[in-house]
GROMACS .gro file of C-alpha atoms in nm:
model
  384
    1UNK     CA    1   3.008  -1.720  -1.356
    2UNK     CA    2   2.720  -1.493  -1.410
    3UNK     CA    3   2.686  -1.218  -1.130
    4UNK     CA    4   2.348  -1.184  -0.869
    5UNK     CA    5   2.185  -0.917  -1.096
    6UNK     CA    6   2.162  -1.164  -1.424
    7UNK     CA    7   1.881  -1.292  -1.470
    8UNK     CA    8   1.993  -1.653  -1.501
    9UNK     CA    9   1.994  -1.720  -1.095
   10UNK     CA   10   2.399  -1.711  -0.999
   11UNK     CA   11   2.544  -2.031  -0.836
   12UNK     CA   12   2.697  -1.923  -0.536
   13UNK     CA   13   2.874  -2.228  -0.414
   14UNK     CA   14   3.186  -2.008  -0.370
   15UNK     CA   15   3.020  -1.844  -0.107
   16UNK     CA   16   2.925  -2.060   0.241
   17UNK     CA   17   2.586  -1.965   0.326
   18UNK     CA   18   2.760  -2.001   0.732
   19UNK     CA   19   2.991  -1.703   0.610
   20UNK     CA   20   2.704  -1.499   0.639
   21UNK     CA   21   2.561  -1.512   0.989
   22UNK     CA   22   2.710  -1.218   1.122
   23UNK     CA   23   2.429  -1.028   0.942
   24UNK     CA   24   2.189  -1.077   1.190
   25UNK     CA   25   2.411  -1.085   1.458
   26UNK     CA   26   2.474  -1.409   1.486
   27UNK     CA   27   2.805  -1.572   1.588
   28UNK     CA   28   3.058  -1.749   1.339
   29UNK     CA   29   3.251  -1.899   1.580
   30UNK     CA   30   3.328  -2.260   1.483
   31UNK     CA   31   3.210  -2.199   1.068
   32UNK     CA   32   3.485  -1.935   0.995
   33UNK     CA   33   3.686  -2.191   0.880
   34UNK     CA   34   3.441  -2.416   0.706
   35UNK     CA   35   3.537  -2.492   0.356
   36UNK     CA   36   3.272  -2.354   0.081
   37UNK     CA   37   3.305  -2.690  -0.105
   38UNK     CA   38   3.200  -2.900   0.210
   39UNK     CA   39   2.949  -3.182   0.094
   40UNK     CA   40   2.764  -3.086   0.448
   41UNK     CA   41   2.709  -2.721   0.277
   42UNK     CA   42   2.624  -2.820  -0.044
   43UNK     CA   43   2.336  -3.069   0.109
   44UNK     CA   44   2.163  -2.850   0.286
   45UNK     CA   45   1.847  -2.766   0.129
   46UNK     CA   46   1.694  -2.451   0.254
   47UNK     CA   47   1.534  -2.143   0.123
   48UNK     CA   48   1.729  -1.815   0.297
   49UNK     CA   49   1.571  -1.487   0.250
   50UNK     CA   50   1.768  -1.154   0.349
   51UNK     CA   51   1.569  -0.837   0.416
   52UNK     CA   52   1.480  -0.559   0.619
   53UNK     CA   53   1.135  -0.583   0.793
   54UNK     CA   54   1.063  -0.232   0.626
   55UNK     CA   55   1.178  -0.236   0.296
   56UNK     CA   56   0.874  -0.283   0.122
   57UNK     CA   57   0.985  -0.500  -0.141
   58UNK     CA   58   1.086  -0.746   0.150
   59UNK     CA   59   0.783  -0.704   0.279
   60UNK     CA   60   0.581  -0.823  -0.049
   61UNK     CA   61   0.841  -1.138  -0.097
   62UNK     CA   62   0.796  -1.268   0.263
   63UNK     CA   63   0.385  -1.249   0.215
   64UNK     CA   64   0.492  -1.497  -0.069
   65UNK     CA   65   0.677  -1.712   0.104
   66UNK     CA   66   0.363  -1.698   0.348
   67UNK     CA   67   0.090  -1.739   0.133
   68UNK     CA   68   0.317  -2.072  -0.012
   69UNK     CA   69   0.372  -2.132   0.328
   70UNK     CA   70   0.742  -2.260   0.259
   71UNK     CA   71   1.024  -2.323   0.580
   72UNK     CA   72   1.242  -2.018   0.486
   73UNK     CA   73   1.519  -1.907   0.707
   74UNK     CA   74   1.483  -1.511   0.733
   75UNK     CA   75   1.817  -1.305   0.803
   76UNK     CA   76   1.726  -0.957   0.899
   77UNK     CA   77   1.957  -0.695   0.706
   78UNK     CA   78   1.934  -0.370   0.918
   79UNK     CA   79   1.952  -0.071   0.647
   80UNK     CA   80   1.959   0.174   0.976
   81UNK     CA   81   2.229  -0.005   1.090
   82UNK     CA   82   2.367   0.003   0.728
   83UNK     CA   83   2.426  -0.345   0.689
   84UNK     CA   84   2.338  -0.373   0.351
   85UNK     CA   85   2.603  -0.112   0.239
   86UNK     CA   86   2.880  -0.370   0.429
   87UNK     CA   87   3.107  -0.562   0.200
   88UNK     CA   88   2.979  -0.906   0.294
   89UNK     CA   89   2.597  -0.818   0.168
   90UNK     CA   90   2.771  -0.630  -0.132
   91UNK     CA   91   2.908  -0.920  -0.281
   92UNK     CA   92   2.583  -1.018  -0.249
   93UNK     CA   93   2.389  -0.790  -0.446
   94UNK     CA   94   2.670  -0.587  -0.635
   95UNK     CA   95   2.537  -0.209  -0.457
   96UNK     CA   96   2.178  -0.319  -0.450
   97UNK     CA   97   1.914  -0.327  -0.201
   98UNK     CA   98   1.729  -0.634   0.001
   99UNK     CA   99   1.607  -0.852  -0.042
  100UNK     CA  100   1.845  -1.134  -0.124
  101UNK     CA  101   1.710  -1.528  -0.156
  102UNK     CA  102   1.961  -1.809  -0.163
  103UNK     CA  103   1.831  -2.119  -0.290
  104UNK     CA  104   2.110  -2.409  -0.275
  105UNK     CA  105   2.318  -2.225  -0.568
  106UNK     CA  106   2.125  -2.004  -0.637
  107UNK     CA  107   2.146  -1.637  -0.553
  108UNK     CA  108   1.854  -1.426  -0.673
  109UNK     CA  109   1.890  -1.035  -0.596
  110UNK     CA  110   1.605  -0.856  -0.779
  111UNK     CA  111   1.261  -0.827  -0.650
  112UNK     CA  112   1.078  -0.943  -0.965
  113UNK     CA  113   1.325  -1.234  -1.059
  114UNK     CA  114   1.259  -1.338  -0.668
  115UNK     CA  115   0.909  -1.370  -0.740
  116UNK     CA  116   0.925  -1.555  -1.053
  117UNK     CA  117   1.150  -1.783  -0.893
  118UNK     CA  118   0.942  -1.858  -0.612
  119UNK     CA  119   0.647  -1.881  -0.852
  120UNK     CA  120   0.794  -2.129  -1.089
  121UNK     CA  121   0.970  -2.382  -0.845
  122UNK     CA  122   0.719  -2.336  -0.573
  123UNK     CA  123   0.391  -2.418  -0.723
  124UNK     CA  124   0.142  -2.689  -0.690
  125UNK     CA  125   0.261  -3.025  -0.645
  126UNK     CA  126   0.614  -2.994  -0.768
  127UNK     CA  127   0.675  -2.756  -0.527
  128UNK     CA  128   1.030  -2.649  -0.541
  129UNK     CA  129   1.134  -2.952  -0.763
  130UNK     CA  130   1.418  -2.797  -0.990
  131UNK     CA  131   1.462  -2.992  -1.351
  132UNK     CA  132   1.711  -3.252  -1.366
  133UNK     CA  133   1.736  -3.236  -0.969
  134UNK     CA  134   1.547  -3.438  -0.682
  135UNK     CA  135   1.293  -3.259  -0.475
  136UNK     CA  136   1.377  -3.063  -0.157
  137UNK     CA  137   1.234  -3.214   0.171
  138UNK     CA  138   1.016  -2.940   0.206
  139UNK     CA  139   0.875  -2.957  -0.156
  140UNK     CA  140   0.732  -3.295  -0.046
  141UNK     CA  141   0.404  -3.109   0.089
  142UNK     CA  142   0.100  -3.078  -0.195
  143UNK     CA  143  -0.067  -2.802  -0.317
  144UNK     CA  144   0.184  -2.543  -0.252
  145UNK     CA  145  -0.035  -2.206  -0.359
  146UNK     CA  146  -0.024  -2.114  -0.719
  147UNK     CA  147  -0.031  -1.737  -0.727
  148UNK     CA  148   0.043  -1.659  -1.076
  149UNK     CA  149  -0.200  -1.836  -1.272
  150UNK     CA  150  -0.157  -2.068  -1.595
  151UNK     CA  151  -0.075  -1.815  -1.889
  152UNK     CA  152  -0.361  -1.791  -2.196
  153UNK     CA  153  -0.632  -1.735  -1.903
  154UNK     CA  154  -0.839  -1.428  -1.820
  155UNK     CA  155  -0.702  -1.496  -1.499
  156UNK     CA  156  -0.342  -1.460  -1.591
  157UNK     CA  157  -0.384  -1.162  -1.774
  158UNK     CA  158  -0.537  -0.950  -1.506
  159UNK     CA  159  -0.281  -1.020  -1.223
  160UNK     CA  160  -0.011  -0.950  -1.501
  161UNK     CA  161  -0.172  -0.641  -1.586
  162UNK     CA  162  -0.227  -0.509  -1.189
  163UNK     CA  163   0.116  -0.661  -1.126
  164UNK     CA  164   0.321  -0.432  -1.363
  165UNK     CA  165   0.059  -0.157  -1.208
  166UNK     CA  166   0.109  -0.204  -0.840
  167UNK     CA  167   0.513  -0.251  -0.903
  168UNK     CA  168   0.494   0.085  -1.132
  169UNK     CA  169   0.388   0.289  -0.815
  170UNK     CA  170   0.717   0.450  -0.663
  171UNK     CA  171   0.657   0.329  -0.273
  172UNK     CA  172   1.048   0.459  -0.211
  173UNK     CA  173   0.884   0.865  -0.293
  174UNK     CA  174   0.565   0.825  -0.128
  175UNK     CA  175   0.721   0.707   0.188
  176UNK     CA  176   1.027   0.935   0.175
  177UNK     CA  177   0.791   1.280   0.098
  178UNK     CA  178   0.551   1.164   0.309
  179UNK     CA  179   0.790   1.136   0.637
  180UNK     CA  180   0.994   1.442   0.526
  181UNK     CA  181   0.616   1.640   0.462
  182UNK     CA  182   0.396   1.510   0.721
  183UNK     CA  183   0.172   1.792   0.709
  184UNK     CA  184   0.005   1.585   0.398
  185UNK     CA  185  -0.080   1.254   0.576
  186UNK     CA  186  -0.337   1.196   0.857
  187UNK     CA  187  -0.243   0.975   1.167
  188UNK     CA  188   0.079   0.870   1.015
  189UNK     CA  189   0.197   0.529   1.251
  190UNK     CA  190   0.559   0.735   1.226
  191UNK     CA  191   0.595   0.949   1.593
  192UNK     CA  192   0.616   1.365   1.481
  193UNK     CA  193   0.959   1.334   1.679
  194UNK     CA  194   1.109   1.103   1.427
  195UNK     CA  195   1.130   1.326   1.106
  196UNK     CA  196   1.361   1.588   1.216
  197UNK     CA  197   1.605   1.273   1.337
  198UNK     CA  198   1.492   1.077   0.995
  199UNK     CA  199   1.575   1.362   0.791
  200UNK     CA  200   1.840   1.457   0.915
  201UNK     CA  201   2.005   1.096   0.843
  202UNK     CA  202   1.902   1.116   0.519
  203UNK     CA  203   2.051   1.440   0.461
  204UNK     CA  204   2.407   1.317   0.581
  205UNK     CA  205   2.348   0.955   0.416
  206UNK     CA  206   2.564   1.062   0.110
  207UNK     CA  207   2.876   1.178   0.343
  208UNK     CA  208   2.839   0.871   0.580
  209UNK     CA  209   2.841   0.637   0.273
  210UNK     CA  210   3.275   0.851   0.228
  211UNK     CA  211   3.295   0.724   0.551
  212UNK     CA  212   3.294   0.325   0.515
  213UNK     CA  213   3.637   0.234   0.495
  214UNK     CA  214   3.723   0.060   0.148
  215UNK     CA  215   4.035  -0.036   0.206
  216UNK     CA  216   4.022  -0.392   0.245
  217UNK     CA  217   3.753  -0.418  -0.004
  218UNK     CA  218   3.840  -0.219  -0.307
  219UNK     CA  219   3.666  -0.394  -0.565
  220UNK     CA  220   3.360  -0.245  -0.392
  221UNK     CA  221   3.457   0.117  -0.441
  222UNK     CA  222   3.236   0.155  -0.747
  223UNK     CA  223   2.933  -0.043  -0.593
  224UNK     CA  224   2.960   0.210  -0.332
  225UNK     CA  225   2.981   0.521  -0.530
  226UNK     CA  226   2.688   0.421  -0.769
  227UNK     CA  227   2.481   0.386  -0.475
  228UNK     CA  228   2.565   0.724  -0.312
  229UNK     CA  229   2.443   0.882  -0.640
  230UNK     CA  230   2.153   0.721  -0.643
  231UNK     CA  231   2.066   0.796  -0.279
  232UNK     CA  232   2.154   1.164  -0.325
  233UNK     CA  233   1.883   1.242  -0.652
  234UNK     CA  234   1.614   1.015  -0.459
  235UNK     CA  235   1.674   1.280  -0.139
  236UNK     CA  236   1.657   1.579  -0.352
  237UNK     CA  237   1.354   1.471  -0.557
  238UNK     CA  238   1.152   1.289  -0.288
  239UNK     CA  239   1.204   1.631  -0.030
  240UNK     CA  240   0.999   1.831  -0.322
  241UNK     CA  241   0.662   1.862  -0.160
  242UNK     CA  242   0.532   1.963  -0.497
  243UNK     CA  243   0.651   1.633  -0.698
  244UNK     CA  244   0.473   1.467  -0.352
  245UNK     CA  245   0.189   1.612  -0.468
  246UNK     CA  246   0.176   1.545  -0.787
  247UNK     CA  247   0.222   1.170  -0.760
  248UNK     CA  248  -0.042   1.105  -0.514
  249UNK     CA  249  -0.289   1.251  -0.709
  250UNK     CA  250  -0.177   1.039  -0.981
  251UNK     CA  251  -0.218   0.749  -0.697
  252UNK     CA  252  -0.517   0.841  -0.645
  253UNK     CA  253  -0.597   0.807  -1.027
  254UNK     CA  254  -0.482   0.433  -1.010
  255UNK     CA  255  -0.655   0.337  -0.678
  256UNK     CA  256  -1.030   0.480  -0.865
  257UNK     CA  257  -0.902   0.208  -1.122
  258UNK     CA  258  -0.897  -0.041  -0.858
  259UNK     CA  259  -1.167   0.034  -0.703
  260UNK     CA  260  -1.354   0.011  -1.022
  261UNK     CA  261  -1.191  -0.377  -1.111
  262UNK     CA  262  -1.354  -0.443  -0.778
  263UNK     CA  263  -1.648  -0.301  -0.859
  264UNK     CA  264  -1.688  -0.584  -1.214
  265UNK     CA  265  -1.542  -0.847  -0.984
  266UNK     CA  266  -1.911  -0.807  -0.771
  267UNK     CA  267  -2.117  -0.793  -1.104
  268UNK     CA  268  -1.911  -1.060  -1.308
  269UNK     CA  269  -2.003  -1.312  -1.038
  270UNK     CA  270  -2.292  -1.173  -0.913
  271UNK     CA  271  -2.502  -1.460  -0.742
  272UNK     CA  272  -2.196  -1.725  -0.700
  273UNK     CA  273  -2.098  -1.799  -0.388
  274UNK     CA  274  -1.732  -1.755  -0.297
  275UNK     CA  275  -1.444  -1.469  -0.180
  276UNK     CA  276  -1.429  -1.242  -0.457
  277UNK     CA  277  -1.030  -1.021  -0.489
  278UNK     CA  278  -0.918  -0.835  -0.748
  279UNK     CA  279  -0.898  -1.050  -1.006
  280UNK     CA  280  -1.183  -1.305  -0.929
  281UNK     CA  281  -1.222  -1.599  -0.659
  282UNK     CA  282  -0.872  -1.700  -0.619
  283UNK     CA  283  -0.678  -1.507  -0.432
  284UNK     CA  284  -0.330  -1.415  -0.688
  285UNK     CA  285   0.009  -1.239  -0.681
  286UNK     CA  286  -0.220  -0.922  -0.744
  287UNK     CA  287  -0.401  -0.942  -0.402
  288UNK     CA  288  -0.046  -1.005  -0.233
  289UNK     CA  289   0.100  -0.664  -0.362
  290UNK     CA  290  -0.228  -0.501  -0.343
  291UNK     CA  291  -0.283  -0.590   0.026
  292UNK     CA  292   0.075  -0.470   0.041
  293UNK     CA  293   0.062  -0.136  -0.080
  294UNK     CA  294  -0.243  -0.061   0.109
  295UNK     CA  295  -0.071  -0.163   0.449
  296UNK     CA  296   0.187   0.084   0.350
  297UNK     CA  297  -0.001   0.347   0.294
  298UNK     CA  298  -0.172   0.304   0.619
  299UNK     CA  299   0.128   0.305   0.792
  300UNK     CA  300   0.197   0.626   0.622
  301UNK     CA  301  -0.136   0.807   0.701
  302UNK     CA  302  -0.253   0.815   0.383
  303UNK     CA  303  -0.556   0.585   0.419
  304UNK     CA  304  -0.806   0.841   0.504
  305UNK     CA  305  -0.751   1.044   0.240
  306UNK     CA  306  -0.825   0.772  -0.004
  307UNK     CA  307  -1.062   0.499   0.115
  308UNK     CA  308  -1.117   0.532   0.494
  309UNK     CA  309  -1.337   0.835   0.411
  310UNK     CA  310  -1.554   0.627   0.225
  311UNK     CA  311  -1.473   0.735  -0.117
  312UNK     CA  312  -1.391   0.390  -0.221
  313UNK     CA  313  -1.583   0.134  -0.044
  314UNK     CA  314  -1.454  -0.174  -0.260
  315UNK     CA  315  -1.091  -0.081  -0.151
  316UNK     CA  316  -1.210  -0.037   0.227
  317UNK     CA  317  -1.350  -0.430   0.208
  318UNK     CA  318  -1.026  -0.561   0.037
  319UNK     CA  319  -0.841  -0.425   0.297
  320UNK     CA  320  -1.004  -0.539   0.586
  321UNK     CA  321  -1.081  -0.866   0.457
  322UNK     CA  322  -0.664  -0.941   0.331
  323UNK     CA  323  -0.531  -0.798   0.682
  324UNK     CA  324  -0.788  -1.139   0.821
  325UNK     CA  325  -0.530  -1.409   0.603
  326UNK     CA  326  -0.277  -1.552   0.786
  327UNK     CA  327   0.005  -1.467   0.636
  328UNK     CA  328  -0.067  -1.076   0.618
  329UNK     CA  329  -0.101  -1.150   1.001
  330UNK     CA  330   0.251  -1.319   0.994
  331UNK     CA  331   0.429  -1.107   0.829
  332UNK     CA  332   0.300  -0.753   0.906
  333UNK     CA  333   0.153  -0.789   1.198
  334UNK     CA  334  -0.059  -0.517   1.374
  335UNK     CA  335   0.023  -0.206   1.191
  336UNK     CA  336   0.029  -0.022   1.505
  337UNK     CA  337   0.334  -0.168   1.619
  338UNK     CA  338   0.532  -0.193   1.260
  339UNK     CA  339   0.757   0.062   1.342
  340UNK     CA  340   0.835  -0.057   1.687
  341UNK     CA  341   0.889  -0.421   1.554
  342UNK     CA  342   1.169  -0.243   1.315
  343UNK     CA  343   1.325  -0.019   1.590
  344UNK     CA  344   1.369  -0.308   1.890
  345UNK     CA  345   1.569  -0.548   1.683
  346UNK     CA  346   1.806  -0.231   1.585
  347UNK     CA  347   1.870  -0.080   1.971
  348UNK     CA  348   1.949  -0.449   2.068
  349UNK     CA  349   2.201  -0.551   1.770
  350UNK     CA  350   2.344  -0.235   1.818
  351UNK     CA  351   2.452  -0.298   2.211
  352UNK     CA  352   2.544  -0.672   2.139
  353UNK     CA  353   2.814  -0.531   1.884
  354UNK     CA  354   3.050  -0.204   1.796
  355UNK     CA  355   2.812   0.076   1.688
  356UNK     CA  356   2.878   0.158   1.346
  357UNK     CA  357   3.079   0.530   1.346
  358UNK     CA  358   2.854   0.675   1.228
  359UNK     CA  359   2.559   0.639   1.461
  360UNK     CA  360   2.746   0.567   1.759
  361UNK     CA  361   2.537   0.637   2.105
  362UNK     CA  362   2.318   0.895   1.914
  363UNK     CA  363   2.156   0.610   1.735
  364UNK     CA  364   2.151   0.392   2.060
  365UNK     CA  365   1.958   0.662   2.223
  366UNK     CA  366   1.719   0.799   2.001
  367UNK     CA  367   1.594   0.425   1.903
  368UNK     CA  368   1.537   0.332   2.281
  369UNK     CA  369   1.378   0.658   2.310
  370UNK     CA  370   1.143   0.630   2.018
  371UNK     CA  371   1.073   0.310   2.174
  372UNK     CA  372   0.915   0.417   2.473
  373UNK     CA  373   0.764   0.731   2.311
  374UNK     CA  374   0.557   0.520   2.075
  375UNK     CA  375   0.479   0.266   2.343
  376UNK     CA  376   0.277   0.562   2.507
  377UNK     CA  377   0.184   0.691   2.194
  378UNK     CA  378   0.021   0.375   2.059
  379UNK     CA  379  -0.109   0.237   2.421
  380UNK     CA  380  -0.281   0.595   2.532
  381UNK     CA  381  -0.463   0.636   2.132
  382UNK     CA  382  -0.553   0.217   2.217
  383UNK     CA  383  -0.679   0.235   2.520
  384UNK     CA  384  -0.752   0.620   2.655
   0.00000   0.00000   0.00000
């Protein structure tokens, strides 16, 4: 059987989708004992997406599933509460990160290979119709939203090209330095209160990750180690102000690119009546994770510095056009609250079950005081 990380999308049959509830604390009472080669299992035809509202690539998946407009059943994976290092999302994704989609057998763990899948069995009026299989009972609705378009066009060429450029920008470093150096943004939506307690859990991630106990789930010492690595050189190169630096200048670089693309897209159809984005009157992939990356860099208080000054007009229009679409609206919501929406869910699980040792009542605290400090925060710069 191939593994989640293979390209070819692993059949998970050996693992009941019902097994799984406890990730967004939900109760298994009554399915613990379900067998995984039930018939009632098998049937049940549903799209389930695990994430963390955060995580940006989460974020730019769910906009998909939005902008398709698909039923999916979304299962929050805390990563504060460290869900996504427990053993039942690890045999998941093998050490990796959210999100996760299950698709009848189909487990798909990467970002990309998510939104190829979505793209190819999700399109037009096949929507979700799988060779050699019947069609889903959602797939039955028409013109599911092609975002990718037909390959050999102009079209198709540009949202490959500012697809592999949008992806190529490393999010994880810009929002890391910029919460651990927040002297280089400008009305970051993160409270000033929350980077001393932010880094400091990042500086003791690597010694809570010893703490898990592997013991009943050995196989998944390795996972485990790989990813404390990992998290340990992303700390120490994300807390160098000067490598901050230096890669959002070169962000800069690419959003003059963009703004320039934006620039042809108002000459090339000069005179024609209809929404122009980045890569010409239909709104693509390109616009999802463009919209996406601007959103985050709001949130991080980097907007000023590189279109709200008016330095980039084109950008500025984009932006406040895609945040109108109703998915954007869905999905992110007003940025004002996006950290609150992340922090409520959190304080709540946490009470409803046994902290996790290594938050405990600190965690419990801080999160329903952040709460009500950026309640006042955001209400008094709203309203006063």
């Amino acid at each position: 059987m191939a593994t989640p990380n293979n390209v070819t999308p692993t059949n998970c049959s050996w693992w009941p989708i019902s097994a799984l509830e406890n990730d967004a604390g939900k109760s298994t009472e009554g399915e613990e004992n379900q067998d995984p080669t039930d018939p009632a299992l098998k049937s049940q035809d549903r799209l389930v997406l695990y994430h963390w509202t955060q995580s940006f690539s989460s974020q730019k998946v769910r906009l998909v599933i939005a902008e398709k407009g698909l039923p999916c059943e979304e299962r929050d994976v805390s990563m504060p509460l460290m869900e996504h290092k427990e053993p039942w999302f690890m045999r998941l994704n093998l050490g990796e990160e959210v999100p996760v989609i299950i698709h009848r057998d189909n487990i798909i763990s990467d970002y990309n290979q998510i939104i190829d899948y979505m793209e190819k069995n999700f399109t037009g009026g096949k929507g979700g119709c799988v060779l050699g299989e019947t069609c889903f009972p959602f797939a039955l609705a028409e013109n599911v939203t092609q975002l990718i378009p037909e390959p050999g066009s102009l079209l198709h060429s540009r949202v490959l090209q500012y697809r592999e450029l949008l992806d190529s920008l490393p999010m994880d470093a810009y929002t890391h330095g910029c919460i651990l150096h927040p002297e280089l943004t400008t009305d970051s939506m993160i409270p000033k209160y929350a980077t001393a307690e932010i880094r400091r859990h990042l500086a003791n991630a690597s010694t809570e990750l010893m703490k898990l106990d592997h013991d009943e789930e050995p196989q998944l010492s390795e996972p485990y180690l790989s990813k404390q690595k990992k998290l340990m050189a992303k700390i120490l190169e994300h807390d160098n102000v000067n490598y901050l630096k230096k890669i959002l200048g070169e962000l800069g670089m690419v959003l003059d690119q963009i703004e320039a693309e934006l620039e042809k897209r108002k000459l090339e159809y000069q005179g024609q009546k209809c929404e122009l984005w980045l890569c010409g009157c239909v709104f693509t992939l390109a616009d999802v994770l463009l919209g996406a990356t601007l959103h985050r860099l709001k949130f991080l208080g980097l907007s000023k510095k590189y279109w709200e000054d008016g330095s980039r007009p084109n950008l500025q229009s984009f932006f406040d056009r895609i945040q109108k679409r109703f998915a954007f609206r869905k999905v992110l919501g007003d940025i004002h609250t996006t950290l609150l929406s992340a922090v409520v869910p959190n304080a709540f699980r946490l009470v409803k079950r046994k902290p996790p040792s290594f938050f405990g009542a600190s965690f419990l605290m801080g999160s329903l005081g952040g709460m009500g400090y950026f309640a006042y925060w955001y209400l008094k710069k709203k309203y006063i």
